Coordinates of C-alpha atoms and ligand atoms in Angstrom, one line a residue:
X1 CA 126.7 94.4 102.7
X2 CA 128.9 97.3 103.8
X3 CA 130.9 97.3 107.0
X4 CA 128.6 99.9 108.6
X5 CA 125.5 97.9 107.7
X6 CA 126.9 94.7 109.2
X7 CA 128.1 96.6 112.4
X8 CA 124.7 98.2 112.9
X9 CA 122.6 95.2 112.1
X10 CA 124.6 93.3 114.7
X11 CA 124.1 96.1 117.3
X12 CA 120.4 96.3 116.7
X13 CA 120.0 92.5 116.8
X14 CA 121.7 92.5 120.3
X15 CA 120.5 95.8 121.7
X16 CA 117.4 96.8 119.6
X17 CA 115.1 96.9 122.6
X18 CA 117.4 99.2 124.4
X19 CA 117.5 101.6 121.4
X20 CA 113.7 101.4 121.1
X21 CA 113.1 102.4 124.7
X22 CA 115.5 105.4 124.6
X23 CA 113.9 108.9 124.6
X24 CA 113.7 111.0 121.5
X25 CA 116.5 113.5 121.2
X26 CA 116.2 116.3 123.8
X27 CA 116.8 118.9 121.0
X28 CA 113.8 117.5 119.1
X29 CA 111.6 117.6 122.1
X30 CA 112.6 121.1 122.9
X31 CA 111.6 122.3 119.4
X32 CA 108.6 120.0 118.8
X33 CA 106.1 122.8 119.6
X34 CA 107.5 124.9 116.7
X35 CA 107.6 122.2 114.0
X36 CA 104.8 121.6 111.6
X37 CA 102.3 118.9 112.5
X38 CA 101.6 117.8 108.9
X39 CA 103.7 117.3 105.8
X40 CA 106.7 115.0 105.2
X41 CA 109.7 114.5 107.5
X42 CA 112.9 112.6 106.9
X43 CA 114.8 110.8 109.7
X44 CA 118.2 110.3 108.2
X45 CA 120.2 107.5 109.6
X46 CA 117.2 107.1 111.9
X47 CA 118.1 103.5 113.1
X48 CA 115.1 102.1 115.1
X49 CA 113.3 105.4 114.4
X50 CA 112.7 106.8 117.9
X51 CA 113.0 110.4 116.6
X52 CA 110.9 109.7 113.4
X53 CA 108.2 108.0 115.5
X54 CA 108.1 111.0 117.8
X55 CA 107.3 113.2 114.7
X56 CA 104.8 110.7 113.3
X57 CA 103.0 110.8 116.6
X58 CA 102.7 114.5 116.2
X59 CA 101.0 114.1 112.7
X60 CA 103.8 114.2 110.2
X61 CA 104.3 111.5 107.6
X62 CA 107.8 110.2 108.2
X63 CA 110.4 108.4 106.1
X64 CA 113.3 106.8 107.9
X65 CA 116.5 106.0 106.0
X66 CA 119.2 103.9 107.3
X67 CA 121.9 101.4 106.2
X68 CA 120.6 98.8 108.8
X69 CA 117.6 96.8 107.7
X70 CA 117.4 95.3 111.2
X71 CA 116.9 98.8 112.7
X72 CA 114.4 99.8 110.1
X73 CA 112.4 96.6 110.7
X74 CA 112.1 97.5 114.4
X75 CA 111.0 101.1 113.4
X76 CA 108.3 99.6 111.1
X77 CA 107.0 97.3 113.8
X78 CA 106.7 100.1 116.2
X79 CA 104.9 102.3 113.7
X80 CA 102.4 99.4 112.9
X81 CA 101.8 98.8 116.6
X82 CA 101.1 102.5 117.2
X83 CA 99.2 103.0 113.9
X84 CA 101.5 105.7 112.7
X85 CA 102.5 106.7 109.1
X86 CA 106.1 105.8 108.8
X87 CA 107.9 104.3 105.8
X88 CA 111.5 103.1 105.7
X89 CA 114.2 102.5 103.1
X90 CA 117.6 100.9 103.3
X91 CA 119.9 103.7 101.9
X92 CA 123.6 104.2 102.2
X93 CA 123.9 108.0 102.9
X94 CA 127.5 108.0 101.9
X95 CA 126.1 108.2 98.4
X96 CA 123.1 110.3 99.1
X97 CA 120.2 111.3 96.8
X98 CA 116.9 112.9 97.8
X99 CA 114.2 114.5 95.8
X100 CA 114.4 118.3 95.7
X101 CA 112.0 120.5 97.7
X102 CA 110.3 117.4 99.2
X103 CA 110.6 117.6 103.0
X104 CA 109.1 119.9 105.7
X105 CA 111.5 118.6 108.3
X106 CA 114.8 116.7 108.1
X107 CA 116.3 115.1 111.2
X108 CA 120.0 114.0 111.5
X109 CA 120.9 112.8 114.9
X110 CA 124.2 111.1 116.0
X111 CA 125.3 110.5 112.4
X112 CA 127.8 112.4 110.2
X113 CA 128.0 112.2 106.4
X114 CA 129.3 115.4 104.9
X115 CA 128.2 114.4 101.4
X116 CA 124.6 114.6 102.7
X117 CA 124.9 118.4 103.6
X118 CA 124.1 119.7 100.0
X119 CA 121.5 117.0 99.6
X120 CA 119.6 118.0 102.7
X121 CA 119.8 121.6 101.6
X122 CA 118.1 120.9 98.3
X123 CA 115.7 118.3 99.6
X124 CA 114.1 120.7 102.1
X125 CA 111.1 122.7 101.0
X126 CA 111.6 126.5 101.4
X127 CA 110.8 127.2 105.0
X128 CA 111.6 123.6 105.9
X129 CA 113.3 122.7 109.2
X130 CA 116.7 121.0 109.7
X131 CA 117.4 119.6 113.2
X132 CA 120.9 118.3 113.3
X133 CA 123.0 117.1 116.3
X134 CA 126.1 114.9 116.3
X135 CA 129.5 114.5 117.9
X136 CA 132.1 117.2 117.9
X137 CA 135.9 116.6 117.7
X138 CA 137.5 117.8 120.9
X139 CA 141.2 117.8 122.0
X140 CA 140.8 114.0 122.8
X141 CA 142.2 111.8 120.0
X142 CA 139.5 109.7 118.3
X143 CA 139.7 106.5 116.2
X144 CA 137.6 107.8 113.3
X145 CA 138.0 111.5 112.9
X146 CA 135.6 111.5 109.8
X147 CA 132.7 110.7 112.2
X148 CA 133.3 114.0 114.2
X149 CA 132.4 117.6 113.3
X150 CA 135.0 120.3 113.7
X151 CA 134.1 123.2 115.9
X152 CA 131.9 125.7 114.0
X153 CA 131.6 123.4 111.0
X154 CA 127.9 122.6 111.2
X155 CA 126.7 126.2 111.5
X156 CA 129.1 127.2 108.7
X157 CA 127.7 124.5 106.4
X158 CA 124.2 125.9 106.7
X159 CA 125.1 129.6 107.1
X160 CA 122.7 130.5 104.3
X161 CA 119.8 129.1 106.4
X162 CA 117.9 131.0 109.1
X163 CA 119.8 129.8 112.1
X164 CA 117.5 129.3 115.1
X165 CA 119.9 127.4 117.4
X166 CA 123.6 126.7 116.9
X167 CA 125.3 125.4 120.0
X168 CA 128.2 123.2 121.0
X169 CA 127.7 121.4 124.3
X170 CA 129.4 118.9 126.5
X171 CA 127.4 116.3 128.5
X172 CA 127.8 113.1 130.3
X173 CA 127.0 109.9 128.3
X174 CA 124.1 108.1 130.0
X175 CA 125.5 104.6 129.4
X176 CA 129.3 105.1 129.3
X177 CA 129.4 108.1 131.8
X178 CA 132.1 109.6 129.5
X179 CA 132.1 113.3 128.6
X180 CA 130.8 113.8 125.1
X181 CA 130.5 117.0 123.1
X182 CA 128.0 117.6 120.4
X183 CA 127.2 120.3 117.9
X184 CA 123.5 121.2 117.5
X185 CA 121.8 123.1 114.8
X186 CA 118.2 124.1 114.3
X187 CA 117.8 126.0 111.1
X188 CA 115.2 126.8 108.4
X189 CA 115.8 126.9 104.7
X190 CA 115.1 130.4 103.5
X191 CA 111.8 131.0 101.5
Ligands
SAM201 C1 124.3 106.3 116.6 S1 123.1 105.6 115.5 C2 121.9 106.9 115.5 C3 120.5 106.5 115.2 C4 119.5 107.6 115.4 N1 119.7 108.7 114.5 C5 119.5 108.0 116.8 O1 120.0 109.1 117.1 O2 118.9 107.3 117.7 C6 123.9 105.8 113.9 C7 123.0 105.3 112.8 O3 123.6 105.6 111.5 C8 123.4 104.5 110.6 N2 124.4 104.6 109.6 C9 125.7 104.4 109.7 N3 126.3 104.6 108.5 C10 125.3 104.9 107.6 C11 125.3 105.2 106.2 N4 126.4 105.2 105.5 N5 124.1 105.5 105.6 C12 122.9 105.4 106.3 N6 122.9 105.1 107.7 C13 124.0 104.9 108.3 C14 123.5 103.3 111.5 O4 122.9 102.1 111.0 C15 122.8 103.8 112.8 O5 121.4 103.5 112.7

């Protein structure tokens, strides 16, 4: 088992209920009305699947990928309890592969694996939606710089898409109270 899988399995064993009761990402809620209500969605590094379940509730078939089988088990339990179409697979996205032209929507929240960028690009159907939000490197030193986007990096990586929202925002973490900065991208693969 990888270090990440062990770390996240432990977290979800301890705090799974907390993660399950958190709200879907605000960015996803804001754009929900514009997203398709049928077809196939991917929730990449989806954890306990809060964002994926939100899309499944709106009619999409959802596949959640994550390195943590504990998180994915909680996602499956929720889907079964709510009678939603949601499948899961344990996948290490540091070695990503996805079928081409397969997904109507791809979600990537609070996770960064740059090797997945070209894989998301080819896995989206033409016209498919990418909703991506994760942490941005600021002037503060961080332990793991590879987990943080550089300013402008996300929008530049998908500059060939139709960009609907590209923003970099600071907000106060709900649990820690610390100031966090994220980059957001909502973009559609060109037809
Ligand atoms: C901060 S959580 C975010 C979960 C979910 N996307 C959300 O926003 O609630 C980060 C997730 O990335 C997953 N993860 C970490 N490294 C991974 C990898 N190499 N491949 C797939 N998933 C990974 C963790 O298991 C965890 O579920």
